[in-house]
mmCIF file of C-alpha atoms in Angstrom:
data_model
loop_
_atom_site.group_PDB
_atom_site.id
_atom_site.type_symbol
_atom_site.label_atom_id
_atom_site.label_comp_id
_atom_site.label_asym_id
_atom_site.label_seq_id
_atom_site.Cartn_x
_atom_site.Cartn_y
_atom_site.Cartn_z
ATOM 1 C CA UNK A 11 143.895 60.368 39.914
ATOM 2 C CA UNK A 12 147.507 59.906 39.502
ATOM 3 C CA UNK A 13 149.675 60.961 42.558
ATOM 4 C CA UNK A 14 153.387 61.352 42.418
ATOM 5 C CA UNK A 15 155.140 59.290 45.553
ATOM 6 C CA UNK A 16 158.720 59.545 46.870
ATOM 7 C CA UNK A 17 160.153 58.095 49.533
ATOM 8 C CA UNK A 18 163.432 59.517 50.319
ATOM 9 C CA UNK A 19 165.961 58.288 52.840
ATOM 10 C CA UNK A 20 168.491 60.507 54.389
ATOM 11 C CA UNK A 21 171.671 59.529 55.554
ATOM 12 C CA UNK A 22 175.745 60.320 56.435
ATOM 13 C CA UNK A 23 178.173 58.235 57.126
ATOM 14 C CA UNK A 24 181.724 57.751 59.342
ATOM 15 C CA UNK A 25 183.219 60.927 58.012
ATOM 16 C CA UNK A 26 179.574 63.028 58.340
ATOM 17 C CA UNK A 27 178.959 63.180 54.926
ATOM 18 C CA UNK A 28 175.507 63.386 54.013
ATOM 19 C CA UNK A 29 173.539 60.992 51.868
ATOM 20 C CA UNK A 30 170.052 60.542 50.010
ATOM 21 C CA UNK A 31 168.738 58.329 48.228
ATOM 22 C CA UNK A 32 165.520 57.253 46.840
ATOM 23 C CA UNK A 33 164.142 54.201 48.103
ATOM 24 C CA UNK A 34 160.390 54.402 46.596
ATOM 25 C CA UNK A 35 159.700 56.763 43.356
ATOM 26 C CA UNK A 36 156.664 55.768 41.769
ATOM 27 C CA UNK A 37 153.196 56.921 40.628
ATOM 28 C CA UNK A 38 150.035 55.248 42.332
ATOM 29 C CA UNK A 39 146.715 55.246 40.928
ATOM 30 C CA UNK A 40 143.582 55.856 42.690
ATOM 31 C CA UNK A 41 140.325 56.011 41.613
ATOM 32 C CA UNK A 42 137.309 57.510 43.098
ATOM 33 C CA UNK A 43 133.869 55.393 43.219
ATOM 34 C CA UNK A 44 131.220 57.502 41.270
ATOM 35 C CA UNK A 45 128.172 55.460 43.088
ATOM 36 C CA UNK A 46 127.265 55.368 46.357
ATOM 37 C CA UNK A 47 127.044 58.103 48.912
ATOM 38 C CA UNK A 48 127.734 61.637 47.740
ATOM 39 C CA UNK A 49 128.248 63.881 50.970
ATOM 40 C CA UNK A 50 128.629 67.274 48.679
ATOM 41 C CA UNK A 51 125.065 66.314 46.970
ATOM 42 C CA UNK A 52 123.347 64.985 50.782
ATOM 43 C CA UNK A 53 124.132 68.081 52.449
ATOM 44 C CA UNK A 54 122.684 70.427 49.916
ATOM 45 C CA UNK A 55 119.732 68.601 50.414
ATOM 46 C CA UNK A 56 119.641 68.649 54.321
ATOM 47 C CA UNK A 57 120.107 72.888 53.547
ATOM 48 C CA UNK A 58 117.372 73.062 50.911
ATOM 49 C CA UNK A 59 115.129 70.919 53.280
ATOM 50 C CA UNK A 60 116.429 73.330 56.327
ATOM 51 C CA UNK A 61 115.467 76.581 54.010
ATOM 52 C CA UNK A 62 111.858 75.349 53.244
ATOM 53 C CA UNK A 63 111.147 74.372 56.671
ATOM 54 C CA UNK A 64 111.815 77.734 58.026
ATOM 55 C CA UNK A 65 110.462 79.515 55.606
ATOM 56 C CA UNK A 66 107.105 77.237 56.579
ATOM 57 C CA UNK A 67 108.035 78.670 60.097
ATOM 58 C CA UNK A 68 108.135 82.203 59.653
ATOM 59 C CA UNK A 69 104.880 81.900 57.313
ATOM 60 C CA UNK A 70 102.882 80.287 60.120
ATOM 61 C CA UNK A 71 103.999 82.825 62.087
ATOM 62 C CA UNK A 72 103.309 85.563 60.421
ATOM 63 C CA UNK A 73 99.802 84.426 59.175
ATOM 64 C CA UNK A 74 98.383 82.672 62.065
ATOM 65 C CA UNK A 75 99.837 85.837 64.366
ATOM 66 C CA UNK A 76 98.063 88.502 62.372
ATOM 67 C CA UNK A 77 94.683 86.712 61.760
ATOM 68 C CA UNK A 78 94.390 85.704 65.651
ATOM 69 C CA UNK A 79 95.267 89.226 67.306
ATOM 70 C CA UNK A 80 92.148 90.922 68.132
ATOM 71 C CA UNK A 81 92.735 94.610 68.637
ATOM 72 C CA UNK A 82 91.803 96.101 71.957
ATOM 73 C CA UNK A 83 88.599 99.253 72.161
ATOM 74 C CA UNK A 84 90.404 102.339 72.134
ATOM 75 C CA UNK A 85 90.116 103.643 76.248
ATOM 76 C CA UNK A 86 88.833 107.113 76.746
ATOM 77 C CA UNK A 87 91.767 109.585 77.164
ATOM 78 C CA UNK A 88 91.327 111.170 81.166
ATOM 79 C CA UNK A 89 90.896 114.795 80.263
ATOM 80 C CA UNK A 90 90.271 115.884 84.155
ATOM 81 C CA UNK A 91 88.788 118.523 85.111
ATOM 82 C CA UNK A 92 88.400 121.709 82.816
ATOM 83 C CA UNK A 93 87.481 123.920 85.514
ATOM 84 C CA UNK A 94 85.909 124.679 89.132
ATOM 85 C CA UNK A 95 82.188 123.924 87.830
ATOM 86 C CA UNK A 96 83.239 120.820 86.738
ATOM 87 C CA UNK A 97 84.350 119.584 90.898
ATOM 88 C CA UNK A 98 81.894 118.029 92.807
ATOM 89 C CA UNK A 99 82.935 119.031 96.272
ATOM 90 C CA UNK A 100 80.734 117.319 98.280
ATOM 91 C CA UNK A 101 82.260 114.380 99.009
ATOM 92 C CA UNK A 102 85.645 116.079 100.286
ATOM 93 C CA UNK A 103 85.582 117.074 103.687
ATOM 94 C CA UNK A 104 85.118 121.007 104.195
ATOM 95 C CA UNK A 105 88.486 121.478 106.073
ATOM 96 C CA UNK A 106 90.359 119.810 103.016
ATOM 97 C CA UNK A 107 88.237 122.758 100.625
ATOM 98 C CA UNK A 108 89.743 125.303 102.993
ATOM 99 C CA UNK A 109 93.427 124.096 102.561
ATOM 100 C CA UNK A 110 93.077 124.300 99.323
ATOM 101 C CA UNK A 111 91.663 127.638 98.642
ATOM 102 C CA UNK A 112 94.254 128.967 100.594
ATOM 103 C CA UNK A 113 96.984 127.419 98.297
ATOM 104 C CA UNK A 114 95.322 128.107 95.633
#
């Protein structure tokens, strides 16, 4: 690639009269080396490679989660007790029954 290079030198003298001149005003040359290590080219790889291992990741997960969960019986819902027939009073004592009956 061609680059455009000045080198410019500023100046004034006795009086304070400023001065420039031109001391370097040439075009350099440089060229780029096509082999070798491309960093543009590398680090799409390292993404690509970073894309598939995750998407490994998240497949693992998800089927080696779902296959080993094991789902838990279903508990009987407490319903309590539907009325007085239903109580089994004996084992409260009988000055507990009395409380209640009063409350109640």
């Amino acid at each position: 690639r061609p680059f455009a290079t000045t080198v410019n030198v500023h100046y004034h003298d006795e009086n304070g009269t400023m001065f420039r001149d031109a001391v370097f005003n040439e075009t350099i040359n440089t060229y780029e080396i096509e082999e070798g290590f491309d960093g543009e080219t590398f680090f799409m790889y390292v993404l690509l490679g970073a894309i598939v291992v995750l998407g490994a990741a998240l497949a693992v997960y998800y089927y080696a989660g779902s296959s080993s969960k094991k789902r838990a019986p279903a508990q009987a819902m407490e319903m309590g007790t539907r009325g007085d027939d239903d109580i089994d009073y004996d084992w409260i004592p009988s000055q507990n029954i009395a409380v209640h009956k009063a409350y109640a």
